[in-house]
């Protein structure tokens, strides 16, 4: 039954009065099925979304964990920082030497060394195969028939404390030789030279200078035998002059702190921290 002005739809027409194709079952073979297929989450599409989320998350982690010295966080050291690579004196070990004392592998120049709350930056390097070169007095024969194969001496400067440290690593043929040499070096404190940031060897303190009240203090050298390696670490206060004082200004009184009496840095803390860092790579060797 229809009202006036209306007509009965004929087979093949939709509700909008337009004609459309009909197949068996009356479903549109392309339109409706394709639309439903486009809305369904397929396995391939799910894998793509998971990969995309992983890439974004990894990029965010790199940016939020920058390497010290990076010009742009997470993108590596800048050319300006790379140009400030500390000086090196001596011959580096060949890259094929698995046990070579390689400073760039042990103490990367652009990364801070941190242990027990102490932070330090790598400075100059001395290295070679003649272990007698590390001695303050090379006329001594501490390494004669010791089996010492190579040495590496690295200078460090404290990041937040006026401390200079010198770390010497010695490689021996076996653990017994390393232990004997460590005992000999403990019996002669100060036998191993202290190198400065510019790789120069610091003069040995004289008896009169040590007794002077104005002499810069130094820590007792710490000697450790680690596997078939020996580490010798010592620290001194940084004698580099600070900024010039304003004429007529009163110098502030030193503030006592836990790091040392009268504001002096605790040199033993620096020595212990760097000795630990230097020995870690050789614990299982």
mmCIF file of C-alpha atoms in Angstrom:
data_model
loop_
_atom_site.group_PDB
_atom_site.id
_atom_site.type_symbol
_atom_site.label_atom_id
_atom_site.label_comp_id
_atom_site.label_asym_id
_atom_site.label_seq_id
_atom_site.Cartn_x
_atom_site.Cartn_y
_atom_site.Cartn_z
ATOM 1 C CA UNK A 1 0.000 0.000 0.000
ATOM 2 C CA UNK A 2 1.349 3.377 -0.883
ATOM 3 C CA UNK A 3 0.278 6.910 -0.302
ATOM 4 C CA UNK A 4 -0.234 9.449 -2.991
ATOM 5 C CA UNK A 5 3.074 10.482 -4.607
ATOM 6 C CA UNK A 6 4.944 7.347 -3.533
ATOM 7 C CA UNK A 7 5.728 4.218 -5.493
ATOM 8 C CA UNK A 8 6.613 0.726 -4.554
ATOM 9 C CA UNK A 9 10.376 0.024 -4.874
ATOM 10 C CA UNK A 10 11.246 -2.436 -7.534
ATOM 11 C CA UNK A 11 13.704 -5.293 -6.960
ATOM 12 C CA UNK A 12 17.325 -4.101 -7.234
ATOM 13 C CA UNK A 13 16.695 -0.662 -5.742
ATOM 14 C CA UNK A 14 18.064 0.417 -2.349
ATOM 15 C CA UNK A 15 16.280 2.409 0.299
ATOM 16 C CA UNK A 16 17.439 5.645 -1.351
ATOM 17 C CA UNK A 17 15.610 4.711 -4.503
ATOM 18 C CA UNK A 18 18.733 4.103 -6.556
ATOM 19 C CA UNK A 19 19.418 0.907 -8.400
ATOM 20 C CA UNK A 20 22.288 -1.306 -7.332
ATOM 21 C CA UNK A 21 23.733 -4.675 -8.264
ATOM 22 C CA UNK A 22 22.621 -7.719 -6.353
ATOM 23 C CA UNK A 23 24.386 -11.014 -6.212
ATOM 24 C CA UNK A 24 23.617 -14.189 -4.451
ATOM 25 C CA UNK A 25 22.777 -13.408 -0.820
ATOM 26 C CA UNK A 26 22.182 -9.725 -1.593
ATOM 27 C CA UNK A 27 25.644 -8.488 -0.256
ATOM 28 C CA UNK A 28 27.753 -5.912 -2.049
ATOM 29 C CA UNK A 29 30.908 -7.870 -3.129
ATOM 30 C CA UNK A 30 33.222 -4.853 -3.034
ATOM 31 C CA UNK A 31 31.927 -1.890 -1.050
ATOM 32 C CA UNK A 32 30.757 -3.252 2.289
ATOM 33 C CA UNK A 33 33.292 -6.085 2.538
ATOM 34 C CA UNK A 34 36.239 -3.795 1.725
ATOM 35 C CA UNK A 35 35.171 -1.248 4.291
ATOM 36 C CA UNK A 36 34.977 -3.908 6.971
ATOM 37 C CA UNK A 37 38.387 -5.332 5.981
ATOM 38 C CA UNK A 38 39.989 -1.860 6.233
ATOM 39 C CA UNK A 39 38.830 -1.441 9.815
ATOM 40 C CA UNK A 40 40.178 -4.819 10.992
ATOM 41 C CA UNK A 41 43.662 -4.886 12.696
ATOM 42 C CA UNK A 42 45.700 -7.456 10.820
ATOM 43 C CA UNK A 43 48.798 -9.227 12.181
ATOM 44 C CA UNK A 44 51.119 -7.385 9.813
ATOM 45 C CA UNK A 45 49.707 -4.013 10.849
ATOM 46 C CA UNK A 46 50.088 -4.883 14.548
ATOM 47 C CA UNK A 47 53.760 -5.785 14.059
ATOM 48 C CA UNK A 48 54.328 -2.472 12.272
ATOM 49 C CA UNK A 49 52.863 -0.495 15.174
ATOM 50 C CA UNK A 50 54.990 -2.398 17.709
ATOM 51 C CA UNK A 51 58.177 -1.675 15.729
ATOM 52 C CA UNK A 52 57.300 2.019 15.421
ATOM 53 C CA UNK A 53 56.650 2.361 19.167
ATOM 54 C CA UNK A 54 59.951 0.611 19.921
ATOM 55 C CA UNK A 55 61.935 2.970 17.689
ATOM 56 C CA UNK A 56 60.366 6.036 19.292
ATOM 57 C CA UNK A 57 61.019 4.704 22.802
ATOM 58 C CA UNK A 58 64.665 3.913 21.995
ATOM 59 C CA UNK A 59 65.212 7.378 20.567
ATOM 60 C CA UNK A 60 63.782 8.971 23.694
ATOM 61 C CA UNK A 61 66.053 6.856 25.924
ATOM 62 C CA UNK A 62 69.160 7.963 24.027
ATOM 63 C CA UNK A 63 68.221 11.628 24.207
ATOM 64 C CA UNK A 64 67.496 11.461 27.947
ATOM 65 C CA UNK A 65 70.810 9.704 28.719
ATOM 66 C CA UNK A 66 73.473 11.895 27.080
ATOM 67 C CA UNK A 67 77.161 11.131 27.193
ATOM 68 C CA UNK A 68 79.242 13.758 29.026
ATOM 69 C CA UNK A 69 80.782 16.061 26.435
ATOM 70 C CA UNK A 70 78.035 15.569 23.849
ATOM 71 C CA UNK A 71 77.357 18.701 21.810
ATOM 72 C CA UNK A 72 73.799 17.486 21.255
ATOM 73 C CA UNK A 73 72.600 14.987 23.914
ATOM 74 C CA UNK A 74 72.839 11.423 22.692
ATOM 75 C CA UNK A 75 74.577 12.218 19.413
ATOM 76 C CA UNK A 76 78.207 11.772 20.441
ATOM 77 C CA UNK A 77 81.010 14.210 21.272
ATOM 78 C CA UNK A 78 81.288 17.398 19.283
ATOM 79 C CA UNK A 79 84.228 18.264 17.023
ATOM 80 C CA UNK A 80 85.185 20.962 19.504
ATOM 81 C CA UNK A 81 85.518 18.436 22.328
ATOM 82 C CA UNK A 82 87.263 15.897 20.106
ATOM 83 C CA UNK A 83 89.901 18.515 19.293
ATOM 84 C CA UNK A 84 90.726 18.703 23.003
ATOM 85 C CA UNK A 85 91.884 15.097 23.208
ATOM 86 C CA UNK A 86 94.544 14.909 25.947
ATOM 87 C CA UNK A 87 98.179 14.572 24.848
ATOM 88 C CA UNK A 88 99.784 11.151 24.541
ATOM 89 C CA UNK A 89 103.481 10.374 24.955
ATOM 90 C CA UNK A 90 104.749 6.981 23.820
ATOM 91 C CA UNK A 91 103.599 4.210 21.520
ATOM 92 C CA UNK A 92 100.075 2.834 21.911
ATOM 93 C CA UNK A 93 99.642 -0.951 21.819
ATOM 94 C CA UNK A 94 98.500 -2.507 18.539
ATOM 95 C CA UNK A 95 94.711 -2.802 18.260
ATOM 96 C CA UNK A 96 95.048 -6.575 17.826
ATOM 97 C CA UNK A 97 96.597 -6.956 21.300
ATOM 98 C CA UNK A 98 93.714 -8.241 23.434
ATOM 99 C CA UNK A 99 95.618 -7.469 26.648
ATOM 100 C CA UNK A 100 97.074 -4.166 25.507
ATOM 101 C CA UNK A 101 96.915 -1.251 27.942
ATOM 102 C CA UNK A 102 94.788 0.924 25.701
ATOM 103 C CA UNK A 103 93.814 4.192 27.393
ATOM 104 C CA UNK A 104 90.952 4.883 24.971
ATOM 105 C CA UNK A 105 89.373 1.551 25.889
ATOM 106 C CA UNK A 106 90.039 1.735 29.629
ATOM 107 C CA UNK A 107 89.458 5.474 30.153
ATOM 108 C CA UNK A 108 87.677 7.102 27.178
ATOM 109 C CA UNK A 109 88.714 10.750 26.917
ATOM 110 C CA UNK A 110 85.169 12.122 26.605
ATOM 111 C CA UNK A 111 83.706 10.161 29.521
ATOM 112 C CA UNK A 112 84.051 11.017 33.176
ATOM 113 C CA UNK A 113 85.446 8.445 35.571
ATOM 114 C CA UNK A 114 83.146 8.063 38.563
ATOM 115 C CA UNK A 115 83.468 5.866 41.647
ATOM 116 C CA UNK A 116 82.438 6.223 45.296
ATOM 117 C CA UNK A 117 81.069 9.708 44.638
ATOM 118 C CA UNK A 118 84.324 10.979 43.115
ATOM 119 C CA UNK A 119 84.369 12.234 39.516
ATOM 120 C CA UNK A 120 87.496 12.808 37.446
ATOM 121 C CA UNK A 121 88.418 13.654 33.879
ATOM 122 C CA UNK A 122 91.241 12.011 31.957
ATOM 123 C CA UNK A 123 94.202 14.196 31.018
ATOM 124 C CA UNK A 124 97.603 13.285 29.559
ATOM 125 C CA UNK A 125 98.955 9.795 28.902
ATOM 126 C CA UNK A 126 102.359 8.135 28.938
ATOM 127 C CA UNK A 127 102.755 4.586 27.654
ATOM 128 C CA UNK A 128 105.314 2.176 26.320
ATOM 129 C CA UNK A 129 107.055 -1.159 26.780
ATOM 130 C CA UNK A 130 110.048 -0.013 28.860
ATOM 131 C CA UNK A 131 108.595 -0.134 32.375
ATOM 132 C CA UNK A 132 111.635 1.700 33.822
ATOM 133 C CA UNK A 133 110.207 4.875 32.260
ATOM 134 C CA UNK A 134 107.606 5.092 35.041
ATOM 135 C CA UNK A 135 110.248 5.442 37.780
ATOM 136 C CA UNK A 136 111.058 8.787 39.342
ATOM 137 C CA UNK A 137 114.702 7.711 39.476
ATOM 138 C CA UNK A 138 115.496 5.540 36.466
ATOM 139 C CA UNK A 139 118.822 4.488 37.913
ATOM 140 C CA UNK A 140 116.909 2.179 40.238
ATOM 141 C CA UNK A 141 116.489 -1.380 39.042
ATOM 142 C CA UNK A 142 113.113 -2.209 40.513
ATOM 143 C CA UNK A 143 111.928 -3.833 37.285
ATOM 144 C CA UNK A 144 115.056 -5.787 36.470
ATOM 145 C CA UNK A 145 114.098 -9.396 35.693
ATOM 146 C CA UNK A 146 110.535 -8.628 36.842
ATOM 147 C CA UNK A 147 108.880 -9.679 33.601
ATOM 148 C CA UNK A 148 107.182 -6.288 33.164
ATOM 149 C CA UNK A 149 105.901 -6.141 29.594
ATOM 150 C CA UNK A 150 104.262 -2.715 29.245
ATOM 151 C CA UNK A 151 103.033 0.295 31.175
ATOM 152 C CA UNK A 152 100.347 2.963 30.951
ATOM 153 C CA UNK A 153 100.294 6.114 33.100
ATOM 154 C CA UNK A 154 97.238 8.372 33.020
ATOM 155 C CA UNK A 155 96.703 11.767 34.640
ATOM 156 C CA UNK A 156 93.286 12.691 36.058
ATOM 157 C CA UNK A 157 91.831 15.913 37.400
ATOM 158 C CA UNK A 158 88.885 16.096 39.782
ATOM 159 C CA UNK A 159 85.690 17.551 38.331
ATOM 160 C CA UNK A 160 84.355 19.123 41.514
ATOM 161 C CA UNK A 161 87.482 19.013 43.672
ATOM 162 C CA UNK A 162 90.940 20.592 43.145
ATOM 163 C CA UNK A 163 92.682 17.219 42.919
ATOM 164 C CA UNK A 164 95.244 15.832 40.474
ATOM 165 C CA UNK A 165 95.808 12.078 40.343
ATOM 166 C CA UNK A 166 98.294 9.863 38.564
ATOM 167 C CA UNK A 167 97.449 6.220 37.804
ATOM 168 C CA UNK A 168 100.100 3.798 36.511
ATOM 169 C CA UNK A 169 99.250 0.337 35.205
ATOM 170 C CA UNK A 170 101.942 -2.297 34.714
ATOM 171 C CA UNK A 171 101.473 -5.577 32.855
ATOM 172 C CA UNK A 172 103.457 -8.700 33.768
ATOM 173 C CA UNK A 173 103.808 -12.174 32.340
ATOM 174 C CA UNK A 174 102.131 -13.854 35.325
ATOM 175 C CA UNK A 175 100.496 -13.173 38.677
ATOM 176 C CA UNK A 176 103.546 -14.160 40.711
ATOM 177 C CA UNK A 177 105.696 -11.530 38.992
ATOM 178 C CA UNK A 178 103.018 -8.895 39.529
ATOM 179 C CA UNK A 179 102.739 -9.741 43.245
ATOM 180 C CA UNK A 180 106.532 -9.545 43.764
ATOM 181 C CA UNK A 181 106.764 -6.166 42.016
ATOM 182 C CA UNK A 182 103.831 -4.808 44.024
ATOM 183 C CA UNK A 183 105.639 -5.702 47.255
ATOM 184 C CA UNK A 184 108.805 -3.983 46.007
ATOM 185 C CA UNK A 185 106.911 -0.799 45.117
ATOM 186 C CA UNK A 186 105.140 -0.718 48.496
ATOM 187 C CA UNK A 187 108.539 -0.845 50.163
ATOM 188 C CA UNK A 188 109.622 2.278 48.227
ATOM 189 C CA UNK A 189 106.779 4.841 48.265
ATOM 190 C CA UNK A 190 107.249 7.518 45.647
ATOM 191 C CA UNK A 191 109.358 5.334 43.373
ATOM 192 C CA UNK A 192 106.762 5.644 40.585
ATOM 193 C CA UNK A 193 106.714 9.102 39.004
ATOM 194 C CA UNK A 194 103.659 11.367 39.192
ATOM 195 C CA UNK A 195 102.635 12.752 35.798
ATOM 196 C CA UNK A 196 100.797 16.028 35.350
ATOM 197 C CA UNK A 197 97.940 16.889 33.014
ATOM 198 C CA UNK A 198 100.383 17.894 30.248
ATOM 199 C CA UNK A 199 102.233 14.518 30.547
ATOM 200 C CA UNK A 200 105.241 16.156 32.224
ATOM 201 C CA UNK A 201 106.669 14.339 35.231
ATOM 202 C CA UNK A 202 106.212 16.221 38.482
ATOM 203 C CA UNK A 203 109.435 16.812 40.414
ATOM 204 C CA UNK A 204 109.887 14.626 43.447
ATOM 205 C CA UNK A 205 109.089 16.558 46.648
ATOM 206 C CA UNK A 206 112.196 17.351 48.682
ATOM 207 C CA UNK A 207 112.417 16.789 52.411
ATOM 208 C CA UNK A 208 112.406 20.549 53.086
ATOM 209 C CA UNK A 209 109.355 21.088 50.902
ATOM 210 C CA UNK A 210 107.516 18.262 52.619
ATOM 211 C CA UNK A 211 108.174 19.847 55.989
ATOM 212 C CA UNK A 212 107.045 23.289 54.815
ATOM 213 C CA UNK A 213 103.596 24.418 55.895
ATOM 214 C CA UNK A 214 102.942 25.832 52.428
ATOM 215 C CA UNK A 215 103.752 22.568 50.645
ATOM 216 C CA UNK A 216 100.900 20.995 48.734
ATOM 217 C CA UNK A 217 99.900 17.714 50.408
ATOM 218 C CA UNK A 218 99.929 14.375 48.605
ATOM 219 C CA UNK A 219 98.343 11.052 49.375
ATOM 220 C CA UNK A 220 100.260 7.893 50.117
ATOM 221 C CA UNK A 221 100.618 5.896 46.863
ATOM 222 C CA UNK A 222 98.230 2.963 46.673
ATOM 223 C CA UNK A 223 99.758 -0.167 45.101
ATOM 224 C CA UNK A 224 97.553 -3.104 44.130
ATOM 225 C CA UNK A 225 98.305 -6.397 42.375
ATOM 226 C CA UNK A 226 95.278 -7.376 40.246
ATOM 227 C CA UNK A 227 95.780 -10.587 38.294
ATOM 228 C CA UNK A 228 99.016 -10.195 36.330
ATOM 229 C CA UNK A 229 98.737 -6.398 36.498
ATOM 230 C CA UNK A 230 99.859 -3.833 39.081
ATOM 231 C CA UNK A 231 98.198 -0.459 39.635
ATOM 232 C CA UNK A 232 99.900 2.461 41.385
ATOM 233 C CA UNK A 233 97.705 5.446 42.242
ATOM 234 C CA UNK A 234 98.476 8.705 44.047
ATOM 235 C CA UNK A 235 96.821 12.122 44.338
ATOM 236 C CA UNK A 236 97.841 15.705 45.054
ATOM 237 C CA UNK A 237 96.041 18.986 45.477
ATOM 238 C CA UNK A 238 95.826 20.948 42.252
ATOM 239 C CA UNK A 239 98.383 23.751 42.462
ATOM 240 C CA UNK A 240 96.898 25.548 39.442
ATOM 241 C CA UNK A 241 96.184 29.151 40.530
ATOM 242 C CA UNK A 242 92.557 30.157 40.735
ATOM 243 C CA UNK A 243 91.055 33.443 39.458
ATOM 244 C CA UNK A 244 92.812 36.584 40.595
ATOM 245 C CA UNK A 245 91.331 38.183 43.685
ATOM 246 C CA UNK A 246 89.825 41.657 43.507
ATOM 247 C CA UNK A 247 92.187 44.265 45.053
ATOM 248 C CA UNK A 248 91.092 45.128 48.585
ATOM 249 C CA UNK A 249 88.710 42.180 48.804
ATOM 250 C CA UNK A 250 88.846 39.931 51.843
ATOM 251 C CA UNK A 251 89.529 36.308 51.090
ATOM 252 C CA UNK A 252 86.743 34.047 52.357
ATOM 253 C CA UNK A 253 87.618 31.707 55.176
ATOM 254 C CA UNK A 254 87.870 28.028 54.221
ATOM 255 C CA UNK A 255 84.716 26.104 54.982
ATOM 256 C CA UNK A 256 85.301 22.806 56.791
ATOM 257 C CA UNK A 257 83.744 19.882 54.990
ATOM 258 C CA UNK A 258 83.604 16.134 55.144
ATOM 259 C CA UNK A 259 86.138 15.963 52.332
ATOM 260 C CA UNK A 260 88.947 17.247 54.523
ATOM 261 C CA UNK A 261 89.892 19.655 57.280
ATOM 262 C CA UNK A 262 89.752 23.344 56.443
ATOM 263 C CA UNK A 263 88.181 22.700 53.060
ATOM 264 C CA UNK A 264 91.146 20.668 51.752
ATOM 265 C CA UNK A 265 89.973 17.835 49.512
ATOM 266 C CA UNK A 266 90.386 14.332 50.852
ATOM 267 C CA UNK A 267 93.152 12.999 48.626
ATOM 268 C CA UNK A 268 92.824 9.483 49.976
ATOM 269 C CA UNK A 269 89.236 9.341 48.707
ATOM 270 C CA UNK A 270 90.367 10.257 45.204
ATOM 271 C CA UNK A 271 93.213 7.740 45.331
ATOM 272 C CA UNK A 272 90.969 4.909 46.492
ATOM 273 C CA UNK A 273 88.311 5.675 43.878
ATOM 274 C CA UNK A 274 90.733 5.793 40.937
ATOM 275 C CA UNK A 275 92.650 2.749 42.177
ATOM 276 C CA UNK A 276 89.392 0.809 42.171
ATOM 277 C CA UNK A 277 88.474 1.998 38.666
ATOM 278 C CA UNK A 278 91.948 1.173 37.332
ATOM 279 C CA UNK A 279 91.908 -2.373 38.695
ATOM 280 C CA UNK A 280 88.358 -3.354 37.701
ATOM 281 C CA UNK A 281 89.111 -4.422 34.097
ATOM 282 C CA UNK A 282 91.814 -6.857 35.292
ATOM 283 C CA UNK A 283 90.061 -8.591 38.188
ATOM 284 C CA UNK A 284 89.430 -11.763 36.177
ATOM 285 C CA UNK A 285 92.660 -11.716 34.170
#
